[in-house]
Short mmCIF file of N, CA and C in Angstrom, two decimals:
data_model
loop_
_atom_site.label_atom_id
_atom_site.label_comp_id
_atom_site.label_asym_id
_atom_site.label_seq_id
_atom_site.Cartn_x
_atom_site.Cartn_y
_atom_site.Cartn_z
N UNK A 1 12.18 6.99 3.07
CA UNK A 1 11.49 6.50 1.79
C UNK A 1 9.97 7.04 1.42
N UNK A 2 9.58 7.32 -0.14
CA UNK A 2 8.87 8.66 -0.35
C UNK A 2 7.07 8.72 -0.04
N UNK A 3 7.00 6.53 -0.26
CA UNK A 3 5.58 6.83 -0.12
C UNK A 3 5.06 5.49 0.16
N UNK A 4 3.96 5.69 1.48
CA UNK A 4 3.53 4.46 1.85
C UNK A 4 3.45 3.17 1.52
N UNK A 5 3.24 2.22 1.99
CA UNK A 5 2.59 1.24 1.07
C UNK A 5 0.62 1.68 0.51
N UNK A 6 0.41 2.75 1.25
CA UNK A 6 -1.11 2.91 0.82
C UNK A 6 -1.26 4.84 -0.41
N UNK A 7 -0.43 4.46 -0.57
CA UNK A 7 0.36 5.30 -1.65
C UNK A 7 1.65 5.43 -2.47
N UNK A 8 1.75 4.24 -2.56
CA UNK A 8 2.47 4.05 -3.34
C UNK A 8 2.03 3.16 -5.25
N UNK A 9 3.01 3.95 -6.12
CA UNK A 9 3.26 3.54 -7.20
C UNK A 9 3.15 1.61 -7.57
N UNK A 10 2.08 0.92 -7.51
CA UNK A 10 2.17 -0.66 -7.63
C UNK A 10 2.47 -0.83 -9.51
N UNK A 11 3.39 -2.29 -9.29
CA UNK A 11 3.07 -3.10 -10.65
C UNK A 11 1.82 -3.43 -10.62
N UNK A 12 2.39 -3.07 -12.36
CA UNK A 12 1.57 -3.90 -13.06
C UNK A 12 1.49 -5.97 -13.73
N UNK A 13 0.83 -6.33 -13.98
CA UNK A 13 1.27 -7.15 -14.93
C UNK A 13 2.38 -6.65 -16.36
N UNK A 14 2.03 -5.11 -17.01
CA UNK A 14 2.27 -5.18 -18.03
C UNK A 14 4.01 -5.19 -17.75
N UNK A 15 4.39 -4.46 -16.20
CA UNK A 15 5.73 -3.11 -15.51
C UNK A 15 5.93 -4.62 -15.62
N UNK A 16 5.74 -5.63 -15.16
CA UNK A 16 6.23 -6.94 -15.00
C UNK A 16 6.91 -7.57 -16.11
N UNK A 17 6.12 -8.33 -16.86
CA UNK A 17 6.15 -9.29 -18.53
C UNK A 17 7.02 -8.27 -19.20
N UNK A 18 7.32 -6.37 -19.01
CA UNK A 18 8.25 -6.07 -19.70
C UNK A 18 10.14 -5.79 -19.13
N UNK A 19 9.78 -6.91 -17.60
CA UNK A 19 10.87 -6.56 -16.65
C UNK A 19 12.06 -8.44 -16.86
N UNK A 20 10.46 -8.97 -17.04
CA UNK A 20 10.68 -9.79 -17.38
C UNK A 20 11.79 -11.03 -19.02
N UNK A 21 10.65 -9.67 -19.66
CA UNK A 21 11.69 -9.19 -21.29
C UNK A 21 12.35 -9.06 -21.70
N UNK A 22 13.24 -7.76 -20.78
CA UNK A 22 14.22 -7.49 -20.41
C UNK A 22 15.19 -8.34 -19.57
N UNK A 23 14.76 -9.22 -18.44
CA UNK A 23 15.82 -9.96 -17.77
C UNK A 23 16.21 -11.62 -18.72
N UNK A 24 15.22 -11.92 -20.30
CA UNK A 24 15.84 -12.50 -20.51
C UNK A 24 16.56 -12.36 -21.85
N UNK A 25 16.05 -11.73 -22.42
CA UNK A 25 17.04 -10.47 -23.17
C UNK A 25 19.03 -10.60 -22.77
N UNK A 26 18.46 -9.95 -21.15
CA UNK A 26 19.91 -9.97 -20.83
C UNK A 26 20.77 -11.51 -20.57
N UNK A 27 20.41 -11.81 -20.14
CA UNK A 27 20.10 -13.68 -19.40
C UNK A 27 20.35 -14.53 -20.21
N UNK A 28 19.59 -14.89 -21.04
CA UNK A 28 18.81 -15.88 -21.51
C UNK A 28 17.86 -16.77 -21.07
N UNK A 29 17.48 -17.17 -21.57
CA UNK A 29 16.74 -18.30 -21.61
C UNK A 29 14.97 -18.03 -22.33
N UNK A 30 13.57 -18.33 -22.45
CA UNK A 30 13.24 -18.34 -22.87
C UNK A 30 11.24 -17.19 -22.65
N UNK A 31 11.39 -16.61 -23.33
CA UNK A 31 10.92 -15.95 -22.67
C UNK A 31 9.38 -15.77 -23.01
N UNK A 32 7.99 -15.59 -22.20
CA UNK A 32 6.82 -15.94 -22.46
C UNK A 32 5.94 -16.50 -20.77
N UNK A 33 5.00 -16.10 -21.14
CA UNK A 33 4.58 -16.63 -19.41
C UNK A 33 3.59 -18.21 -20.42
N UNK A 34 4.11 -18.83 -18.39
CA UNK A 34 3.73 -20.08 -18.45
C UNK A 34 1.58 -20.67 -17.51
N UNK A 35 2.07 -19.39 -17.30
CA UNK A 35 0.09 -19.33 -16.91
C UNK A 35 0.19 -17.58 -16.19
N UNK A 36 -1.17 -17.44 -16.92
CA UNK A 36 -1.22 -15.68 -16.50
C UNK A 36 -1.57 -15.68 -15.68
N UNK A 37 -3.14 -16.13 -14.46
CA UNK A 37 -2.97 -16.30 -13.50
C UNK A 37 -1.87 -16.14 -12.44
N UNK A 38 -1.53 -17.37 -12.70
CA UNK A 38 -0.40 -17.52 -11.57
C UNK A 38 -0.06 -15.60 -11.55
N UNK A 39 0.12 -15.73 -12.64
CA UNK A 39 0.96 -13.44 -13.09
C UNK A 39 0.37 -12.64 -12.04
N UNK A 40 -0.79 -12.49 -12.02
CA UNK A 40 -1.85 -11.33 -12.20
C UNK A 40 -1.89 -12.34 -10.80
N UNK A 41 -2.15 -13.12 -10.06
CA UNK A 41 -1.61 -13.68 -8.11
C UNK A 41 -0.87 -13.13 -7.91
N UNK A 42 0.38 -13.01 -8.28
CA UNK A 42 1.63 -12.88 -7.90
C UNK A 42 1.56 -10.63 -7.97
N UNK A 43 1.08 -11.12 -8.52
CA UNK A 43 1.05 -8.90 -9.18
C UNK A 43 -0.37 -8.69 -8.84
N UNK A 44 -1.63 -9.16 -8.37
CA UNK A 44 -2.08 -8.79 -7.32
C UNK A 44 -1.81 -8.55 -5.64
N UNK A 45 -1.48 -9.80 -5.31
CA UNK A 45 -1.28 -10.13 -3.61
C UNK A 45 -0.42 -9.46 -3.29
N UNK A 46 0.33 -7.77 -4.09
CA UNK A 46 1.57 -6.91 -2.84
C UNK A 46 0.02 -5.61 -2.17
N UNK A 47 -0.63 -6.21 -3.52
CA UNK A 47 -2.16 -4.03 -3.81
C UNK A 47 -3.44 -5.10 -2.22
N UNK A 48 -3.08 -5.54 -1.98
CA UNK A 48 -3.98 -6.63 -0.91
C UNK A 48 -4.69 -5.13 -0.60
N UNK A 49 -5.82 -4.54 0.10
CA UNK A 49 -6.09 -4.15 1.82
C UNK A 49 -7.31 -4.84 2.14
N UNK A 50 -6.98 -3.70 2.64
CA UNK A 50 -8.97 -4.41 4.03
C UNK A 50 -8.90 -3.29 4.42
N UNK A 51 -10.56 -3.17 4.89
CA UNK A 51 -10.69 -1.72 5.18
C UNK A 51 -10.42 -0.73 4.22
N UNK A 52 -9.47 -0.73 3.20
CA UNK A 52 -9.44 0.54 2.41
C UNK A 52 -7.27 0.80 2.47
N UNK A 53 -7.22 -0.06 3.36
CA UNK A 53 -5.93 0.83 3.78
C UNK A 53 -5.34 -0.83 2.78
N UNK A 54 -3.65 -0.36 2.60
CA UNK A 54 -3.15 -2.43 2.90
C UNK A 54 -2.71 -2.92 3.73
N UNK A 55 -2.91 -3.89 3.46
CA UNK A 55 -2.63 -5.38 4.44
C UNK A 55 -0.46 -5.15 4.23
N UNK A 56 0.18 -4.12 4.31
CA UNK A 56 1.13 -4.24 4.71
C UNK A 56 1.83 -2.72 4.86
N UNK A 57 2.54 -3.30 5.62
CA UNK A 57 2.59 -1.80 6.89
C UNK A 57 3.61 -0.80 6.03
N UNK A 58 4.99 -1.21 4.74
CA UNK A 58 6.38 -0.34 5.34
C UNK A 58 6.89 -1.10 3.21
N UNK A 59 7.59 -0.12 3.02
CA UNK A 59 7.98 -0.98 1.79
C UNK A 59 8.41 -1.90 1.18
N UNK A 60 8.98 -1.37 1.92
CA UNK A 60 10.05 -3.49 1.94
C UNK A 60 9.17 -4.23 1.75
N UNK A 61 8.47 -4.29 2.26
CA UNK A 61 7.05 -5.37 3.03
C UNK A 61 6.66 -5.57 1.41
N UNK A 62 5.69 -4.49 1.11
CA UNK A 62 5.60 -4.75 -0.29
C UNK A 62 6.89 -5.37 -1.15
N UNK A 63 7.70 -5.00 -1.70
CA UNK A 63 8.86 -4.72 -2.08
C UNK A 63 9.17 -6.53 -1.98
N UNK A 64 8.75 -7.31 -0.73
CA UNK A 64 9.28 -8.51 -0.23
C UNK A 64 8.70 -9.50 -1.28
N UNK A 65 7.05 -8.86 -1.11
CA UNK A 65 5.67 -9.27 -1.39
C UNK A 65 5.15 -10.01 -3.46
N UNK A 66 5.84 -8.70 -3.30
CA UNK A 66 6.74 -9.30 -4.84
C UNK A 66 7.81 -9.98 -5.02
N UNK A 67 8.46 -9.87 -4.34
CA UNK A 67 9.87 -11.05 -4.54
C UNK A 67 9.41 -12.04 -4.62
N UNK A 68 8.73 -12.16 -3.27
CA UNK A 68 8.33 -13.75 -3.04
C UNK A 68 7.22 -13.51 -4.01
N UNK A 69 5.99 -13.63 -4.34
CA UNK A 69 5.28 -14.23 -4.83
C UNK A 69 5.48 -14.53 -6.09
N UNK A 70 6.54 -14.20 -6.34
CA UNK A 70 6.91 -14.00 -8.21
C UNK A 70 7.49 -15.11 -8.51
N UNK A 71 8.55 -15.32 -7.21
CA UNK A 71 9.62 -16.48 -7.24
C UNK A 71 8.48 -18.25 -7.23
N UNK A 72 7.24 -18.14 -6.34
CA UNK A 72 7.29 -19.30 -5.72
C UNK A 72 5.93 -19.33 -6.72
N UNK A 73 5.56 -18.59 -7.41
CA UNK A 73 4.64 -18.81 -8.46
C UNK A 73 5.03 -19.40 -10.28
N UNK A 74 5.97 -18.72 -10.01
CA UNK A 74 6.64 -19.33 -11.55
C UNK A 74 5.65 -19.22 -11.90
N UNK A 75 5.00 -18.08 -12.86
CA UNK A 75 4.33 -17.71 -13.79
C UNK A 75 4.87 -17.76 -15.12
N UNK A 76 6.44 -17.41 -15.66
CA UNK A 76 7.41 -17.78 -16.43
C UNK A 76 7.86 -18.93 -16.96
N UNK A 77 7.56 -18.84 -18.57
CA UNK A 77 8.94 -20.22 -18.65
C UNK A 77 9.81 -20.64 -18.33
N UNK A 78 10.51 -18.68 -18.72
CA UNK A 78 12.01 -19.23 -17.81
C UNK A 78 11.71 -17.81 -17.51
N UNK A 79 12.93 -17.56 -16.33
CA UNK A 79 13.47 -16.81 -16.00
C UNK A 79 12.47 -16.20 -14.76
N UNK A 80 12.34 -16.77 -13.72
CA UNK A 80 11.04 -15.80 -13.04
C UNK A 80 12.21 -16.25 -11.92
N UNK A 81 13.57 -16.38 -11.02
CA UNK A 81 13.74 -15.98 -10.13
C UNK A 81 14.25 -14.61 -10.63
N UNK A 82 15.02 -13.81 -11.41
CA UNK A 82 15.31 -12.54 -12.48
C UNK A 82 14.44 -11.52 -12.17
N UNK A 83 13.17 -12.59 -13.28
CA UNK A 83 12.12 -11.40 -12.79
C UNK A 83 11.43 -10.34 -11.71
N UNK A 84 11.68 -11.87 -11.17
CA UNK A 84 11.57 -10.88 -9.49
C UNK A 84 12.74 -10.35 -8.19
N UNK A 85 13.03 -10.61 -8.76
CA UNK A 85 14.09 -9.93 -8.25
C UNK A 85 14.40 -8.34 -9.04
N UNK A 86 14.54 -8.37 -10.66
CA UNK A 86 13.92 -7.34 -10.87
C UNK A 86 12.59 -5.91 -10.60
N UNK A 87 11.77 -6.80 -10.44
CA UNK A 87 9.98 -6.77 -10.04
C UNK A 87 10.90 -6.00 -8.81
N UNK A 88 11.39 -6.23 -7.75
CA UNK A 88 11.64 -5.74 -6.32
C UNK A 88 11.96 -4.77 -5.64
N UNK A 89 13.40 -4.26 -7.12
CA UNK A 89 13.94 -3.48 -7.74
C UNK A 89 13.54 -2.14 -7.41
N UNK A 90 12.73 -2.24 -8.85
CA UNK A 90 12.17 -1.10 -9.95
C UNK A 90 11.13 -0.91 -8.55
N UNK A 91 10.22 -1.72 -7.97
CA UNK A 91 9.45 -1.35 -7.13
C UNK A 91 9.83 0.08 -6.44
N UNK A 92 11.05 -0.36 -5.73
CA UNK A 92 11.48 0.07 -4.24
C UNK A 92 11.77 1.42 -4.93
N UNK A 93 12.27 0.96 -6.36
CA UNK A 93 13.59 2.30 -6.87
C UNK A 93 11.76 3.17 -7.13
N UNK A 94 10.80 3.10 -7.90
CA UNK A 94 9.99 3.85 -8.25
C UNK A 94 8.80 4.76 -6.73
N UNK A 95 9.65 4.19 -5.73
CA UNK A 95 8.65 4.73 -4.55
C UNK A 95 9.97 5.17 -3.99
N UNK A 96 11.05 5.95 -4.02
CA UNK A 96 11.63 6.69 -3.12
C UNK A 96 12.89 5.58 -2.47
N UNK A 97 12.81 3.82 -3.02
CA UNK A 97 13.64 3.44 -1.93
C UNK A 97 14.80 3.12 -2.14
N UNK A 98 16.27 2.83 -2.15
CA UNK A 98 17.34 2.83 -2.67
C UNK A 98 17.73 1.08 -2.49
N UNK A 99 17.49 -0.23 -2.53
CA UNK A 99 18.59 -0.78 -2.39
C UNK A 99 19.98 -1.31 -1.92
N UNK A 100 20.64 -1.41 -1.94
CA UNK A 100 22.14 -1.16 -1.19
C UNK A 100 22.35 -3.10 -2.77
N UNK A 101 23.73 -2.05 -2.77
CA UNK A 101 23.93 -2.76 -3.94
C UNK A 101 24.55 -4.63 -3.64
N UNK A 102 24.20 -4.21 -5.48
CA UNK A 102 23.87 -6.03 -5.96
C UNK A 102 25.36 -6.32 -5.33
N UNK A 103 24.79 -7.74 -4.62
CA UNK A 103 25.68 -8.57 -4.12
C UNK A 103 25.16 -10.13 -3.72
N UNK A 104 25.96 -10.73 -3.29
CA UNK A 104 24.55 -11.66 -3.01
C UNK A 104 23.94 -11.59 -2.28
N UNK A 105 24.04 -10.89 -0.99
CA UNK A 105 22.59 -11.41 -0.47
C UNK A 105 21.95 -11.97 -1.39
N UNK A 106 21.51 -10.67 -2.10
CA UNK A 106 20.21 -10.75 -3.50
C UNK A 106 19.98 -11.87 -4.15
N UNK A 107 21.24 -12.12 -4.28
CA UNK A 107 21.29 -13.68 -5.37
C UNK A 107 20.74 -14.37 -4.00
N UNK A 108 21.88 -14.72 -2.66
CA UNK A 108 21.02 -15.96 -1.50
C UNK A 108 19.74 -15.54 -1.89
N UNK A 109 19.34 -14.21 -1.33
CA UNK A 109 17.85 -14.19 -0.56
C UNK A 109 16.80 -15.00 -2.31
N UNK A 110 17.07 -14.62 -2.84
CA UNK A 110 15.99 -14.62 -4.03
C UNK A 110 16.41 -16.34 -3.96
N UNK A 111 16.80 -17.48 -3.71
CA UNK A 111 17.72 -18.29 -4.52
C UNK A 111 17.17 -19.84 -2.59
N UNK A 112 17.08 -19.04 -2.30
CA UNK A 112 16.17 -19.22 -0.66
C UNK A 112 14.48 -18.98 -0.63
N UNK A 113 13.62 -18.34 -1.34
CA UNK A 113 12.50 -18.64 -1.88
C UNK A 113 11.91 -18.94 -2.36
N UNK A 114 13.20 -18.86 -3.68
CA UNK A 114 12.43 -20.38 -4.95
C UNK A 114 12.58 -21.35 -4.88
N UNK A 115 13.77 -21.70 -3.72
CA UNK A 115 13.21 -22.78 -2.53
C UNK A 115 13.31 -23.46 -1.66
N UNK A 116 12.12 -22.15 -1.29
CA UNK A 116 10.88 -22.94 -0.01
C UNK A 116 11.22 -22.93 0.77
N UNK A 117 12.53 -22.39 1.62
CA UNK A 117 12.89 -23.01 2.80
C UNK A 117 12.98 -21.14 3.27
N UNK A 118 12.47 -20.72 3.74
CA UNK A 118 11.66 -19.30 3.41
C UNK A 118 10.56 -18.94 4.16
N UNK A 119 10.26 -18.17 4.45
CA UNK A 119 8.90 -18.16 4.04
C UNK A 119 7.89 -16.42 3.95
N UNK A 120 7.16 -16.17 4.14
CA UNK A 120 7.59 -14.47 3.23
C UNK A 120 7.61 -13.33 4.37
N UNK A 121 7.40 -14.12 5.54
CA UNK A 121 7.45 -13.18 6.76
C UNK A 121 9.04 -13.32 6.47
N UNK A 122 10.17 -14.32 7.11
CA UNK A 122 11.55 -14.01 6.75
C UNK A 122 12.67 -13.51 5.41
N UNK A 123 11.63 -13.51 3.92
CA UNK A 123 11.67 -12.90 3.01
C UNK A 123 11.47 -10.61 3.31
N UNK A 124 10.92 -10.97 3.45
CA UNK A 124 10.56 -9.77 4.79
C UNK A 124 12.13 -8.92 5.62
N UNK A 125 11.83 -9.51 5.72
CA UNK A 125 12.77 -9.70 7.57
C UNK A 125 13.96 -8.59 6.36
N UNK A 126 14.50 -9.47 5.87
CA UNK A 126 15.58 -9.65 4.72
C UNK A 126 15.43 -8.71 3.87
N UNK A 127 14.19 -8.59 2.76
CA UNK A 127 14.91 -7.62 2.54
C UNK A 127 14.32 -5.87 3.19
N UNK A 128 14.15 -6.19 4.27
CA UNK A 128 14.17 -4.07 4.99
C UNK A 128 16.13 -4.72 4.83
N UNK A 129 16.53 -5.32 5.77
CA UNK A 129 18.12 -5.72 5.40
C UNK A 129 18.23 -4.60 3.98
N UNK A 130 18.61 -4.92 3.55
CA UNK A 130 19.45 -4.67 2.17
C UNK A 130 17.99 -3.20 1.82
N UNK A 131 17.81 -2.26 2.36
CA UNK A 131 17.24 -0.73 1.96
C UNK A 131 18.44 -0.24 2.63
N UNK A 132 18.91 0.84 2.15
CA UNK A 132 19.75 1.99 2.40
C UNK A 132 18.24 2.52 3.69
N UNK A 133 18.77 3.05 4.55
CA UNK A 133 18.37 4.33 5.41
C UNK A 133 18.10 5.49 4.88
N UNK A 134 17.34 6.30 4.14
CA UNK A 134 17.93 7.06 3.76
C UNK A 134 18.86 8.58 4.47
N UNK A 135 18.53 8.35 5.54
CA UNK A 135 19.25 9.43 5.50
C UNK A 135 21.19 8.66 5.59
N UNK A 136 20.74 7.21 5.76
CA UNK A 136 22.72 6.93 5.18
C UNK A 136 23.09 6.99 4.03
N UNK A 137 21.89 7.55 2.62
CA UNK A 137 22.42 7.52 1.82
C UNK A 137 23.07 9.30 1.75
N UNK A 138 22.26 9.88 2.13
CA UNK A 138 22.37 11.08 2.02
C UNK A 138 23.69 11.80 2.83
N UNK A 139 24.29 11.33 3.94
CA UNK A 139 24.76 10.76 4.60
C UNK A 139 26.34 10.78 3.04
N UNK A 140 25.73 9.90 2.73
CA UNK A 140 26.98 9.53 1.53
C UNK A 140 27.36 10.55 0.24
N UNK A 141 25.64 11.01 0.00
CA UNK A 141 25.41 11.46 -0.94
C UNK A 141 26.70 13.28 -0.36
N UNK A 142 26.46 13.84 0.84
CA UNK A 142 27.29 14.81 1.07
C UNK A 142 28.61 14.40 0.84
N UNK A 143 29.46 13.35 1.43
CA UNK A 143 30.62 13.05 1.71
C UNK A 143 31.69 12.71 0.29
N UNK A 144 30.20 12.75 -0.69
CA UNK A 144 30.74 12.48 -1.61
C UNK A 144 32.01 11.48 -2.39
N UNK A 145 30.25 10.35 -2.35
CA UNK A 145 31.36 9.19 -2.08
C UNK A 145 30.47 8.97 -3.37
N UNK A 146 30.20 9.28 -3.65
CA UNK A 146 29.55 8.54 -5.05
C UNK A 146 28.66 7.73 -4.42
N UNK A 147 28.04 6.88 -3.89
CA UNK A 147 27.09 5.98 -3.47
C UNK A 147 25.92 5.47 -3.93
N UNK A 148 25.87 5.22 -5.09
CA UNK A 148 24.96 4.95 -5.54
C UNK A 148 25.45 2.77 -5.71
N UNK A 149 24.01 2.26 -6.22
CA UNK A 149 24.50 1.03 -6.14
C UNK A 149 24.18 0.77 -8.11
N UNK A 150 25.27 -0.03 -8.33
CA UNK A 150 25.37 -0.01 -9.71
C UNK A 150 25.11 -0.94 -10.21
N UNK A 151 23.85 -0.63 -10.37
CA UNK A 151 22.66 -1.72 -11.40
C UNK A 151 22.75 -0.55 -12.87
N UNK A 152 23.06 -1.96 -13.68
CA UNK A 152 22.38 -1.05 -15.24
C UNK A 152 21.66 -2.32 -15.92
N UNK A 153 21.41 -1.11 -16.94
CA UNK A 153 19.84 -2.49 -17.61
C UNK A 153 19.56 -0.85 -18.76
N UNK A 154 18.42 -1.21 -20.18
CA UNK A 154 18.44 -0.50 -21.15
C UNK A 154 17.36 -0.33 -20.58
N UNK A 155 15.79 0.41 -21.24
CA UNK A 155 15.15 0.72 -20.83
C UNK A 155 14.38 -0.70 -21.49
N UNK A 156 13.05 -0.96 -20.51
CA UNK A 156 12.32 -1.46 -21.17
C UNK A 156 11.38 -0.45 -22.17
N UNK A 157 10.37 -1.55 -23.32
CA UNK A 157 10.32 -1.02 -24.37
C UNK A 157 8.47 0.04 -23.57
N UNK A 158 8.08 1.05 -24.09
CA UNK A 158 7.68 2.28 -23.55
C UNK A 158 7.47 2.28 -22.31
N UNK A 159 8.82 2.10 -21.33
CA UNK A 159 8.39 2.44 -20.15
C UNK A 159 8.88 3.35 -20.03
N UNK A 160 9.36 4.28 -18.71
CA UNK A 160 9.87 5.25 -18.21
C UNK A 160 10.48 5.46 -16.81
N UNK A 161 11.16 3.90 -16.59
CA UNK A 161 11.88 3.43 -15.70
C UNK A 161 12.97 2.21 -16.20
N UNK A 162 14.17 2.81 -14.97
CA UNK A 162 14.94 1.55 -15.34
C UNK A 162 15.02 0.16 -14.74
N UNK A 163 15.63 -0.81 -16.01
CA UNK A 163 15.11 -1.71 -15.19
C UNK A 163 16.75 -2.10 -15.09
N UNK A 164 17.10 -1.41 -13.13
CA UNK A 164 18.37 -3.13 -12.34
C UNK A 164 18.24 -4.26 -12.68
N UNK A 165 19.97 -3.84 -13.24
CA UNK A 165 20.11 -5.68 -13.95
C UNK A 165 21.50 -6.54 -13.00
N UNK A 166 20.89 -7.60 -12.43
CA UNK A 166 22.21 -7.54 -11.59
C UNK A 166 23.30 -7.64 -11.94
N UNK A 167 24.93 -7.21 -11.38
CA UNK A 167 26.22 -8.59 -11.88
C UNK A 167 26.13 -9.39 -11.18
N UNK A 168 25.59 -10.21 -11.32
CA UNK A 168 25.56 -11.51 -10.84
C UNK A 168 24.22 -12.41 -11.14
N UNK A 169 25.10 -12.98 -11.97
CA UNK A 169 23.46 -13.64 -12.19
C UNK A 169 22.56 -15.22 -11.25
N UNK A 170 21.68 -14.33 -10.90
CA UNK A 170 20.47 -15.92 -10.66
C UNK A 170 20.46 -17.00 -11.93
N UNK A 171 20.64 -18.00 -11.77
CA UNK A 171 20.00 -19.06 -11.94
C UNK A 171 18.23 -19.10 -12.08
#
């Protein structure tokens, strides 16, 4: 991983709103913020610091916080789980981490967070397991296996990152 929680690129409310718009455009639903304060809170929580240092020790912790708080706060009219997963994946990729390819593990994680059956610590542990270790990724690329997650998606307006979208629709 390239960045530490103290030196990483964090998401903004605007970026998360773009992810939301893209998720709704791809999978359907109603665009719109239900509660701006809850959205701002969910985006701010992963950026928490104490004594000038991040309260999170690993990029996976920060990514899990975006996923967890966006799911739990339910700030959008529709597409909260899809937006939360998109924000988690975008955060990881922007900071040099590579998530494992899309699969049922990501979908299951989002659903149990939204249902409130796991806490943030358990969500963090699961996100850590869903990352490709950098040395494993390098060895796969050296072997010519072309192993990269098969996320696809369009460019959000006025943004410089690709929005990864899941092949499994999260309700």
